[in-house]
GROMACS .gro file of C-alpha atoms in nm:
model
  424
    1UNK     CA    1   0.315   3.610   1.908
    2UNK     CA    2  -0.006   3.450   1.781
    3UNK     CA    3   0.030   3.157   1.501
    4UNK     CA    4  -0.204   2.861   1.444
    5UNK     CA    5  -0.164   2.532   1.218
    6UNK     CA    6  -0.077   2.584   0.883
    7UNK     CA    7   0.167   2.901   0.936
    8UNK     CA    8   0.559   2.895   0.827
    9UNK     CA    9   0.742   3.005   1.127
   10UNK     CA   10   1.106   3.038   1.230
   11UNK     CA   11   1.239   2.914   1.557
   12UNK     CA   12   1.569   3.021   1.719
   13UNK     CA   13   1.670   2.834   1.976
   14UNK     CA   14   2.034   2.824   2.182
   15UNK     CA   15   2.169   2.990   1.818
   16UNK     CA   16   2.058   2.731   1.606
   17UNK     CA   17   1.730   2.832   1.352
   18UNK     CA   18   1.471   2.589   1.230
   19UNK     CA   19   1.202   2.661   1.015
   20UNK     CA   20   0.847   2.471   0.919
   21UNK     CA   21   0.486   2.476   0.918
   22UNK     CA   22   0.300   2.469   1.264
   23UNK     CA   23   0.127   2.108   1.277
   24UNK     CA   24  -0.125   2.044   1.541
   25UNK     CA   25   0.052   2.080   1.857
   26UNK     CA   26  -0.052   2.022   2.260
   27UNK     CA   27  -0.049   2.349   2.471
   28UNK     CA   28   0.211   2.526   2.549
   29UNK     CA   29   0.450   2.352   2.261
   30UNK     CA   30   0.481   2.436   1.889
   31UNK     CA   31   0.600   2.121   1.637
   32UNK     CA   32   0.667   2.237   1.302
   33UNK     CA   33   0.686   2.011   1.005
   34UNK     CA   34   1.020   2.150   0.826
   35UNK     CA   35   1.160   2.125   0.484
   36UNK     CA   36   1.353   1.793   0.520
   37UNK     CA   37   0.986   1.621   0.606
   38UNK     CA   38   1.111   1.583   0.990
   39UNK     CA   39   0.885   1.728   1.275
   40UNK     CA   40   1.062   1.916   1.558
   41UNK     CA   41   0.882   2.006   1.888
   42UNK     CA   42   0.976   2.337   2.098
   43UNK     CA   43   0.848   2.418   2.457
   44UNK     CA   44   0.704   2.818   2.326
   45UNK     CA   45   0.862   3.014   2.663
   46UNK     CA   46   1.190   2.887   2.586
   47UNK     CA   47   1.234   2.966   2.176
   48UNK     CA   48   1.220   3.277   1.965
   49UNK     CA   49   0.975   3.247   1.689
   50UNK     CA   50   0.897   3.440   1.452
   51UNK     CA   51   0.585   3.440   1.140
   52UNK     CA   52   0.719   3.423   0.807
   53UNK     CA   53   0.400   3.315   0.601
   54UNK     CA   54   0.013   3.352   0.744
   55UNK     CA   55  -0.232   3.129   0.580
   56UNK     CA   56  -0.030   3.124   0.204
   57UNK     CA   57   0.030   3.506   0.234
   58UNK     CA   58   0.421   3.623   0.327
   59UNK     CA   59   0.419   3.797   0.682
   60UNK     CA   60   0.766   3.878   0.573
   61UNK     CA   61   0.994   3.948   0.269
   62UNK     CA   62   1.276   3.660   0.317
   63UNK     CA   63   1.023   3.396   0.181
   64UNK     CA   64   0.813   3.342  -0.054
   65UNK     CA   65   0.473   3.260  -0.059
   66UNK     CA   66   0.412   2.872   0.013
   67UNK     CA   67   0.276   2.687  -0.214
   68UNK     CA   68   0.023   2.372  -0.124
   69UNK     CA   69  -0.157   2.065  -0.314
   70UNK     CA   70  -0.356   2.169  -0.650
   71UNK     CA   71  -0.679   2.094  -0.630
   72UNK     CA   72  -0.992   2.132  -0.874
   73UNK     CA   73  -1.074   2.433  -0.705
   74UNK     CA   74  -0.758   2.566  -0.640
   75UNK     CA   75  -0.432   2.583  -0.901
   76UNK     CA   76  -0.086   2.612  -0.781
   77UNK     CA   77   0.132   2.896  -0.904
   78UNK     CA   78   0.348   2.782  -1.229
   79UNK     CA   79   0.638   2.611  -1.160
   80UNK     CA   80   0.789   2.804  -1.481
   81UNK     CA   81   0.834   2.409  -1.656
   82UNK     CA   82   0.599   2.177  -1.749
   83UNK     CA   83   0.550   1.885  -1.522
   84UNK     CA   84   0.353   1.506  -1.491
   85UNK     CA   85   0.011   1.511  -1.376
   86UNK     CA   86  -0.008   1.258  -1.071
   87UNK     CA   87  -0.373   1.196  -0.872
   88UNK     CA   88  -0.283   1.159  -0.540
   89UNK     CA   89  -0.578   0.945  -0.360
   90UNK     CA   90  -0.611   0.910  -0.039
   91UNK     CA   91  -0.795   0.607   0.177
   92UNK     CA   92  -0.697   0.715   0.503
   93UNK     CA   93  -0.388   0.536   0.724
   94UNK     CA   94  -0.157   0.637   0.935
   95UNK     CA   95  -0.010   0.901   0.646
   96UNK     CA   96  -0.308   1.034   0.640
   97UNK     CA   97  -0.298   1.072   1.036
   98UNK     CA   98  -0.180   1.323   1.316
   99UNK     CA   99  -0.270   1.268   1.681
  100UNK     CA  100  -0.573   1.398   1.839
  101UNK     CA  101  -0.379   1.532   2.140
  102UNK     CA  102  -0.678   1.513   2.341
  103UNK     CA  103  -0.693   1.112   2.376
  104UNK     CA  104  -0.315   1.029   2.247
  105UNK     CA  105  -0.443   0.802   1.975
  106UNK     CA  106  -0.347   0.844   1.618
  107UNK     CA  107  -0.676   0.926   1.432
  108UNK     CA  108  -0.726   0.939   1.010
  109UNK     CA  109  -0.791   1.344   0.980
  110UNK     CA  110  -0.583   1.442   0.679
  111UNK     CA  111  -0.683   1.452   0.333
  112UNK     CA  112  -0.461   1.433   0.052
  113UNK     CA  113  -0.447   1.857   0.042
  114UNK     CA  114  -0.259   1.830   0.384
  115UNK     CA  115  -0.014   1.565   0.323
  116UNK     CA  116   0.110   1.744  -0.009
  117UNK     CA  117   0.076   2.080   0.166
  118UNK     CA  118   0.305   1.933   0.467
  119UNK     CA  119   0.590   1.812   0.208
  120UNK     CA  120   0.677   2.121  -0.021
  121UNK     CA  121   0.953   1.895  -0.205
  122UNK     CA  122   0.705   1.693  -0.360
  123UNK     CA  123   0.562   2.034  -0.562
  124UNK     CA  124   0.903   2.002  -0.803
  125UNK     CA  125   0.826   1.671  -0.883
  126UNK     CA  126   0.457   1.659  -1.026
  127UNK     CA  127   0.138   1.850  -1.078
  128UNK     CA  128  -0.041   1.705  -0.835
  129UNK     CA  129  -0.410   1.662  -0.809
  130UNK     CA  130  -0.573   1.573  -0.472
  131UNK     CA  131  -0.846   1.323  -0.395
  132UNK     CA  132  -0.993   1.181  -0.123
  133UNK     CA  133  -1.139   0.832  -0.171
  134UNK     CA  134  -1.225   0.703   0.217
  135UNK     CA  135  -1.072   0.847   0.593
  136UNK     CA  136  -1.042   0.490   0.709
  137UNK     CA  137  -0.782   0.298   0.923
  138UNK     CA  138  -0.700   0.036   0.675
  139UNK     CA  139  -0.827  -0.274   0.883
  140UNK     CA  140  -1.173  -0.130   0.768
  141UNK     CA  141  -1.093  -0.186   0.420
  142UNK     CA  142  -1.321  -0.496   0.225
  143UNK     CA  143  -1.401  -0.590  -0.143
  144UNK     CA  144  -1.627  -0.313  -0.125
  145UNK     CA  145  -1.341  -0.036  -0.042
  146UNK     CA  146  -1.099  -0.237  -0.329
  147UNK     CA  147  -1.368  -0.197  -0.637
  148UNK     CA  148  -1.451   0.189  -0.541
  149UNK     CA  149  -1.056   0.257  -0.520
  150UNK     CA  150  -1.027   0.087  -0.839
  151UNK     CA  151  -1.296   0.274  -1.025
  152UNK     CA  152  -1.189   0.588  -0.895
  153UNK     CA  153  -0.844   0.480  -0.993
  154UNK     CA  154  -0.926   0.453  -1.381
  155UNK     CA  155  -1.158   0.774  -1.372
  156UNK     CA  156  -0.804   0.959  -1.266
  157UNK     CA  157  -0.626   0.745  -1.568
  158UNK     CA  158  -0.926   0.810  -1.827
  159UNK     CA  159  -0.900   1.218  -1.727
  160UNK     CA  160  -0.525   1.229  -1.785
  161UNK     CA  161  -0.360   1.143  -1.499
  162UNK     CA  162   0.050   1.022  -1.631
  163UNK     CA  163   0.053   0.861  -1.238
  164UNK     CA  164  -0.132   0.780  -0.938
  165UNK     CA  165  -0.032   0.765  -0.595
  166UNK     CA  166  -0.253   0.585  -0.353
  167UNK     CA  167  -0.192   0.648   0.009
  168UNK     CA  168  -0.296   0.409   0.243
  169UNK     CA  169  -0.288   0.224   0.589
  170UNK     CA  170   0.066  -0.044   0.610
  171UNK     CA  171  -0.152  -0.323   0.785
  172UNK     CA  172  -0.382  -0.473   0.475
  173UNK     CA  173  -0.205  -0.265   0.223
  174UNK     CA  174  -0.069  -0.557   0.050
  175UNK     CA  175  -0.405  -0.681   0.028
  176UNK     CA  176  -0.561  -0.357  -0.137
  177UNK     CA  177  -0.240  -0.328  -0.383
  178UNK     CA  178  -0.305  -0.698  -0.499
  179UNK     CA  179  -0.651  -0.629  -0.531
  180UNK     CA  180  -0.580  -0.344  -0.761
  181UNK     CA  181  -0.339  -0.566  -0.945
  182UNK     CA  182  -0.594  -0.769  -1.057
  183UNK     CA  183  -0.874  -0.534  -1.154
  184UNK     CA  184  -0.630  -0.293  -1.375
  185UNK     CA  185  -0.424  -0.281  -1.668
  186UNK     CA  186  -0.286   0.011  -1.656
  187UNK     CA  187  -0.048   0.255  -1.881
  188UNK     CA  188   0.053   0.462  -1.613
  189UNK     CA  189   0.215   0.347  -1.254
  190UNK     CA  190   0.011   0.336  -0.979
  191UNK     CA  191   0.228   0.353  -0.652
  192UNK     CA  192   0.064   0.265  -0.300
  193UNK     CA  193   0.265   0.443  -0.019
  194UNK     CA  194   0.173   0.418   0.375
  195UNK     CA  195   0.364   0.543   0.694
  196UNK     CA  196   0.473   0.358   0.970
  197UNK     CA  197   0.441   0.670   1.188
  198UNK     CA  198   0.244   0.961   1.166
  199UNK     CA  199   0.343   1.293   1.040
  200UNK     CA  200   0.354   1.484   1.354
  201UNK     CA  201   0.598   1.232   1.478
  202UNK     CA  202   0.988   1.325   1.473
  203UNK     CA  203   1.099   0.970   1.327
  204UNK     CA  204   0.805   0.957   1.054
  205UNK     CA  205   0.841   0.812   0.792
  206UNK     CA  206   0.579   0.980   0.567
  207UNK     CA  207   0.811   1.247   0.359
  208UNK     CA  208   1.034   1.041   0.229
  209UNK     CA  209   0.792   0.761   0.107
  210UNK     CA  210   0.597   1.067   0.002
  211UNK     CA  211   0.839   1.162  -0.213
  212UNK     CA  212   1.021   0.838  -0.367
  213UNK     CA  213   0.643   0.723  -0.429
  214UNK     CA  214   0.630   1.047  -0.679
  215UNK     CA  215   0.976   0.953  -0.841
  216UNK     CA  216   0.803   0.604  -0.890
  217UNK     CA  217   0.461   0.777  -1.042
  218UNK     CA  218   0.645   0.967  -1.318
  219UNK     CA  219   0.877   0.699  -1.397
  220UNK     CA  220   0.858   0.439  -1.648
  221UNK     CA  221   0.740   0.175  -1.419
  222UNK     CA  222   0.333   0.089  -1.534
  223UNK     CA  223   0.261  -0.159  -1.280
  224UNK     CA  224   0.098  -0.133  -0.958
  225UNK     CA  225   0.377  -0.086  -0.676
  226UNK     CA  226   0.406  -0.038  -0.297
  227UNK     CA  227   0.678   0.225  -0.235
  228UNK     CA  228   0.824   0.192   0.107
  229UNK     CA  229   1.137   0.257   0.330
  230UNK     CA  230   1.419   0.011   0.188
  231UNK     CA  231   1.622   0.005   0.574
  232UNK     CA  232   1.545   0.214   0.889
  233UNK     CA  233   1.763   0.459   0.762
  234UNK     CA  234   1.677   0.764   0.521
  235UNK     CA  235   1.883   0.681   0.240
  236UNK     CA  236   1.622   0.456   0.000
  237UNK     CA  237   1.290   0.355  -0.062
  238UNK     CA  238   1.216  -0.033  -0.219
  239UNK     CA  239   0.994  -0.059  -0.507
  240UNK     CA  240   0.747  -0.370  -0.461
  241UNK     CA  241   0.521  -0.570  -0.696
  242UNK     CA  242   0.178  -0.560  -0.578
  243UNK     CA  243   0.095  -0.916  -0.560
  244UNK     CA  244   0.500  -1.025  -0.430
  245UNK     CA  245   0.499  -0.780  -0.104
  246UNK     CA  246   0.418  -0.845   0.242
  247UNK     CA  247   0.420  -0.674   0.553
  248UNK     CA  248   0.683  -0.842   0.806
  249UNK     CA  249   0.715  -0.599   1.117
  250UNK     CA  250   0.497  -0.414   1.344
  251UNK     CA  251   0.618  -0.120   1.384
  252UNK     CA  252   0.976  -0.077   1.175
  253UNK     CA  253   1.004   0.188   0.888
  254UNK     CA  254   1.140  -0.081   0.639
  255UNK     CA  255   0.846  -0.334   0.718
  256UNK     CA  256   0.782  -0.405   0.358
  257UNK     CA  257   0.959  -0.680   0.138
  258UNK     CA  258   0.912  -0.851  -0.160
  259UNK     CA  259   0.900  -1.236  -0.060
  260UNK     CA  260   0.972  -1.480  -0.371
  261UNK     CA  261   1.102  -1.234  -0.583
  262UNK     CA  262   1.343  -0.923  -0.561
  263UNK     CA  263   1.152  -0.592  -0.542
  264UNK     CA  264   1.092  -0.423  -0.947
  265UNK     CA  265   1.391  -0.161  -0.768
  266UNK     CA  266   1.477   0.076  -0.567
  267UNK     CA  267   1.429   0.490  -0.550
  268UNK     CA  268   1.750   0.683  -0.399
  269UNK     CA  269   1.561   0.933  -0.156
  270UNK     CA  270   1.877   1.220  -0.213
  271UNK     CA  271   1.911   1.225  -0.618
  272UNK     CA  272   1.544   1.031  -0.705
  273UNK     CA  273   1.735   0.792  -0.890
  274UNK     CA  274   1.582   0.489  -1.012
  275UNK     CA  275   1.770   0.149  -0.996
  276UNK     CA  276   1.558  -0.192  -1.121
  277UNK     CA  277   1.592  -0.518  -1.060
  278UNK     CA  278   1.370  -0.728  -1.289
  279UNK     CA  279   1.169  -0.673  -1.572
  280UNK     CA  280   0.857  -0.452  -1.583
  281UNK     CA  281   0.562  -0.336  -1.737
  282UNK     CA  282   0.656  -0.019  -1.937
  283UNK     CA  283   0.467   0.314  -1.956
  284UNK     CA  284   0.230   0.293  -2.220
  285UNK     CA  285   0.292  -0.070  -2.254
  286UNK     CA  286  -0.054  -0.174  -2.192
  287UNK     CA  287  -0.362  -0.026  -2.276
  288UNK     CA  288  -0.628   0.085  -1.939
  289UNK     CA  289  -0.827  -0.193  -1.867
  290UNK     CA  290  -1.081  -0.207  -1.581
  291UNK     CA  291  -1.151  -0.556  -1.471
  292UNK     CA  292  -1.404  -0.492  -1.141
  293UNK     CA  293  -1.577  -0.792  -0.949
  294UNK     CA  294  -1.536  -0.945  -0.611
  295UNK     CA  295  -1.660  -1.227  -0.469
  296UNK     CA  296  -1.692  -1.164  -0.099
  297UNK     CA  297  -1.756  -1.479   0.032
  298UNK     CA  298  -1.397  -1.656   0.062
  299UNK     CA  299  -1.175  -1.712   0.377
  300UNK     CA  300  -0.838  -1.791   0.461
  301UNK     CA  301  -0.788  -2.051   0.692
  302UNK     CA  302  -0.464  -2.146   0.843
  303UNK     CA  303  -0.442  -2.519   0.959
  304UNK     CA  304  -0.247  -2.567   1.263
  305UNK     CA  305  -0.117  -2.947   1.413
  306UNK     CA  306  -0.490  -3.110   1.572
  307UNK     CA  307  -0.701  -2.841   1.414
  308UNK     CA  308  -1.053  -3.008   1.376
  309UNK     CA  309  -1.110  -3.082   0.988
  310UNK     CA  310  -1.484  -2.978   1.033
  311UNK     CA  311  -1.375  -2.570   1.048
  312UNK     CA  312  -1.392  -2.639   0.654
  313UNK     CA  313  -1.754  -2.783   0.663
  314UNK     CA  314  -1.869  -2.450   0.850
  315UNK     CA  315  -1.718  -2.260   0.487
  316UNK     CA  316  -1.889  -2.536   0.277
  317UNK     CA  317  -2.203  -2.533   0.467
  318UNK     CA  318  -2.258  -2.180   0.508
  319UNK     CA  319  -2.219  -2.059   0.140
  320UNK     CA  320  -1.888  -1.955   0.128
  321UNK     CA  321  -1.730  -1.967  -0.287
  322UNK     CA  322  -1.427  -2.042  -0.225
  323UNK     CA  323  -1.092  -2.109  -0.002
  324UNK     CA  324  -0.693  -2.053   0.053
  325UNK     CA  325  -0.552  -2.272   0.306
  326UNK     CA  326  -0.233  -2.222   0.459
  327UNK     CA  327  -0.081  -2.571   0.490
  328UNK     CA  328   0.245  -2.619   0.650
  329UNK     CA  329   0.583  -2.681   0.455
  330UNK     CA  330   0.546  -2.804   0.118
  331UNK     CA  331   0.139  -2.712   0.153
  332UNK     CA  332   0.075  -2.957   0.366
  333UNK     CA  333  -0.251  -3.046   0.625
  334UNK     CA  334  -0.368  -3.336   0.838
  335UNK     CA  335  -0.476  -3.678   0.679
  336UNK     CA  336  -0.832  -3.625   0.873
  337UNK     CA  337  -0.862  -3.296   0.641
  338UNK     CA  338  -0.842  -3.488   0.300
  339UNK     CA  339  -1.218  -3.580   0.274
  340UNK     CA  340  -1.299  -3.230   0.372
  341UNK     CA  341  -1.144  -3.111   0.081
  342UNK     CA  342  -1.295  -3.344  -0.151
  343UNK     CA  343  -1.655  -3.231  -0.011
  344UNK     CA  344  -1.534  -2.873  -0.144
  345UNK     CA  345  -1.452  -3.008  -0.449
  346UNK     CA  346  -1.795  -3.190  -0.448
  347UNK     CA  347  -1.975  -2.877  -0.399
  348UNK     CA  348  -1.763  -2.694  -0.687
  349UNK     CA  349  -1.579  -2.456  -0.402
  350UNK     CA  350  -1.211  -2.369  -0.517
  351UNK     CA  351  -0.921  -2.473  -0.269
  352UNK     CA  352  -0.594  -2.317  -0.299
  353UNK     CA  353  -0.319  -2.418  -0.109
  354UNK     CA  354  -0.027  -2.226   0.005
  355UNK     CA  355   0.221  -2.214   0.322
  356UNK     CA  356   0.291  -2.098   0.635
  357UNK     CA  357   0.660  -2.108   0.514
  358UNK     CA  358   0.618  -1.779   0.264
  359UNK     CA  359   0.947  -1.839   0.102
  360UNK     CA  360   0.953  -2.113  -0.137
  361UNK     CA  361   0.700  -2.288  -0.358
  362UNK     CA  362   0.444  -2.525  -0.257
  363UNK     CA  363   0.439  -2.899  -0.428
  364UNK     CA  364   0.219  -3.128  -0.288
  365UNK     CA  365   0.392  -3.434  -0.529
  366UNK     CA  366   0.661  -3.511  -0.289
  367UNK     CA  367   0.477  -3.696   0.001
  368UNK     CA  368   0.163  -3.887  -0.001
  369UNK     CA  369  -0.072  -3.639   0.179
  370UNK     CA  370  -0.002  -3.375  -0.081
  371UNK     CA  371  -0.075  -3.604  -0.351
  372UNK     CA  372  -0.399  -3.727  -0.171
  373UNK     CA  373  -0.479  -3.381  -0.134
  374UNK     CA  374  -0.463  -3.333  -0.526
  375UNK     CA  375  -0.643  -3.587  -0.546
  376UNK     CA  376  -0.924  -3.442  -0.384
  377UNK     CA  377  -0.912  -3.141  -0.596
  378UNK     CA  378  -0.696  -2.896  -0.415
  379UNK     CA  379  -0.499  -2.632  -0.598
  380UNK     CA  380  -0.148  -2.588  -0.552
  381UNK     CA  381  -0.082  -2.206  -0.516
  382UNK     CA  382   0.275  -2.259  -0.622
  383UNK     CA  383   0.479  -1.977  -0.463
  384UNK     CA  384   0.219  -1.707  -0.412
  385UNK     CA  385   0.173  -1.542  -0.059
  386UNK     CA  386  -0.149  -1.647   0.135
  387UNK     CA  387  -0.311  -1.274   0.119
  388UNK     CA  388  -0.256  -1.224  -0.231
  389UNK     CA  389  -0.389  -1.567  -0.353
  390UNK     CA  390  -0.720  -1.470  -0.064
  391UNK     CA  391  -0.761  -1.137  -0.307
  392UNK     CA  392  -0.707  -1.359  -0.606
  393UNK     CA  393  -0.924  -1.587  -0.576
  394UNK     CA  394  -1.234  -1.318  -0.446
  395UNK     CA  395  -1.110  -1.151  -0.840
  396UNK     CA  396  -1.170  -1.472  -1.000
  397UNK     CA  397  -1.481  -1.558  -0.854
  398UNK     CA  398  -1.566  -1.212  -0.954
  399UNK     CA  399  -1.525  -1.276  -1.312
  400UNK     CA  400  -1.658  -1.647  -1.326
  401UNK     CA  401  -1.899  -1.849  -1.176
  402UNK     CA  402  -1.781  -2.155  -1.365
  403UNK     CA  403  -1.574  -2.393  -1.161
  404UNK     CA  404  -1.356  -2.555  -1.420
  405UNK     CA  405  -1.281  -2.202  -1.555
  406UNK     CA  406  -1.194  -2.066  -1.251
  407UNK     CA  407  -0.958  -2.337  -1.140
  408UNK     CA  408  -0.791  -2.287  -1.464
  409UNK     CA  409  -0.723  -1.899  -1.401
  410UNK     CA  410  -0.614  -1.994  -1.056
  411UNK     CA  411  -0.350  -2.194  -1.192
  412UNK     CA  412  -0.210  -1.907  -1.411
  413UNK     CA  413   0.010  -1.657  -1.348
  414UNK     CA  414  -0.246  -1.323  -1.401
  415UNK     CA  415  -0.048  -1.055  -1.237
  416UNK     CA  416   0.290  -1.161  -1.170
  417UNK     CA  417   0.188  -1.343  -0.828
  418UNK     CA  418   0.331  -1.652  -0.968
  419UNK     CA  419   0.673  -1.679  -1.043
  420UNK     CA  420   0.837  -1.886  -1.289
  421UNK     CA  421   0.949  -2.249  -1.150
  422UNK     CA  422   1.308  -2.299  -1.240
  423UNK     CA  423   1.375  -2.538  -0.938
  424UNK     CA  424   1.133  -2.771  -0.750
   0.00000   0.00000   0.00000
């Protein structure tokens, strides 16, 4: 029989019937994408299939017409109740991916259309709206990327949008969601969601983060969130603060955790249930505030035992605004880097310290080269991760040219990347 991508089929094979939409498949083999958000792959000469639905028309009368995501130009058939409007953006990643089965490699082809159209469930949940920002791999992202997400972030909130759901590559998504964390005040949640694995893969991951992403964009929670796999199981997604998470595996579904701090909650991928953890921004807490402005010109730079001191002078001498080291322990680096640091001061450049450690708080009053290091006008990043205090300090140079004022907002807490000291 003939079928091509995008068709609902059913497949009976050795008794047992499975039925999906045809996803891009290599010769000779069919893989359907089917109801549960799993893939399943069938050699064609050894299965029965048969066309149910051809292009969003029924082929047959057991099932009804699909239905796919609701763009501008196209409306999805009423639900019959009234549901949240959620923007779904898309940036590109590997949930945004299939594989080009000519090469192998994973490539950024879908648009935010296909990934709603390839995960029916999520059409009970919201009134979705489909946009797509960039088709990038997310180690392409910059400043640049972060401001134009941002804006087109608020232009969704300003039009009515009650959620937004950013999808996006899992290796600098932290960065991105901090980045966004900063810029925005916002009424409304806005969730980040990635994929470990693409969506023609059996074990992806995208359908359930899909979905507990959309729980998270109707709920209460106004903050800006990444929405990932909770264990390597199917059973719950984690719920993390956009300047507290950080990516600690390569490859594993549940690769995202919430260091210093417990994620906001969790989202039960069976009933959508919503369990919290710690207190949150409410919906309609805050009113939409844009905040754009990134100073490109900072680095991260993580010292390492006999690392020459004069990797700092190229920043200083080659007009670079500001810093984030990555000390060791406590926040810690060489004796022979002190006077470096005092030349940044010198030439106004802001240098935040943090650690290699990631869990804990840096203090640099306990032994003498932190205090020397003070001295020579380092800031103390207290117990924010390296990435997120790199993105912070690019905002606040953003805003502020001024370098007392800027080492004052570096010191705050501005978007819950600090957390409050109760032990040192």
């Amino acid at each position: 029989m003939e079928f091509k991508q995008g068709d609902w089929v059913r497949i009976e094979k050795n008794g047992t019937v499975y039925e999906g939409k045809v996803m891009p498949s290599m010769e000779g083999y069919i893989t359907i994408k089917m109801k549960s958000g799993y893939n399943a792959g069938f050699s064609i000469d050894k299965v029965g299939i048969t066309l149910l639905e051809k292009n969003g028309e029924t082929a047959k009368g057991d099932r009804k017409g699909g239905k796919s995501c609701k763009t501008d130009e196209e409306k999805l058939p009423e639900s019959g109740k009234k549901l949240p409007k959620i923007s779904i953006l898309s940036t590109g990643g590997t949930i945004a991916s299939k594989i080009d089965y000519r090469t192998g490699a994973v490539t950024s082809q879908f648009t935010a259309d296909d990934i709603l159209a390839a995960i029916p469930e999520l059409i009970e949940i919201a009134d979705f709206k489909g946009r797509v920002i960039s088709s990038i791999l997310s180690e392409n992202m910059d400043s640049y990327s972060w401001q134009n997400l941002a804006k087109a972030v608020v232009e969704e909130i300003e039009a009515g949008a009650d959620g937004v759901i950013i999808t996006h590559g899992t290796d600098t998504m932290m960065y991105s969601a901090a980045a966004l964390s900063f810029m925005i005040e916002t009424p409304v949640p806005i969730v980040f969601v990635g994929s470990q694995r693409s969506a023609d893969r059996p074990s992806s991951d995208n359908a359930m983060n899909a979905i507990c992403a959309a729980r998270v964009a109707i709920s209460d929670i106004a903050e800006i969130v990444v929405v990932m796999h909770g264990t390597s199981s199917d059973d719950f997604c984690e719920i993390h603060r956009g300047t507290k998470v950080r990516k600690l595996h390569t490859s594993r579904r549940d690769a995202f955790k919430s260091v210093n701090s417990p994620p906001v909650g969790t989202v039960d991928y069976s009933t959508g249930d919503i369990k919290t953890f710690i207190d949150y921004t409410r919906r309609g807490e805050k009113a939409l505030k844009f905040k754009p402005g990134m100073e490109p010109k900072c680095a991260l730079v993580k010292f390492t035992p006999g690392a020459d001191p004069t990797v700092l002078d190229y920043y200083i001498s080659n007009g670079y605004k500001g810093l984030v080291i990555e000390g060791t322990g406590l926040g810690h680096v060489s004796t022979k880097w002190i006077p470096l640091l005092q030349k940044a001061a010198d030439a106004k450049m802001p240098v935040i310290v943090t650690s290699q450690c990631l869990n804990g708080r840096v203090c640099d009053r306990v032994y003498d080269t932190g205090r020397d290091m003070l001295k020579a006008g380092a800031i103390e990043g207290e117990d924010t991760l390296p990435e997120t205090a790199l993105v912070k300090l690019m905002w606040v140079l953003g805003q502020t040219d001024d370098f007392e004022k800027a080492a004052g907002m570096l010191r705050e807490d501005l978007s819950g990347e600090i957390t409050e000291c109760t032990q040192r």
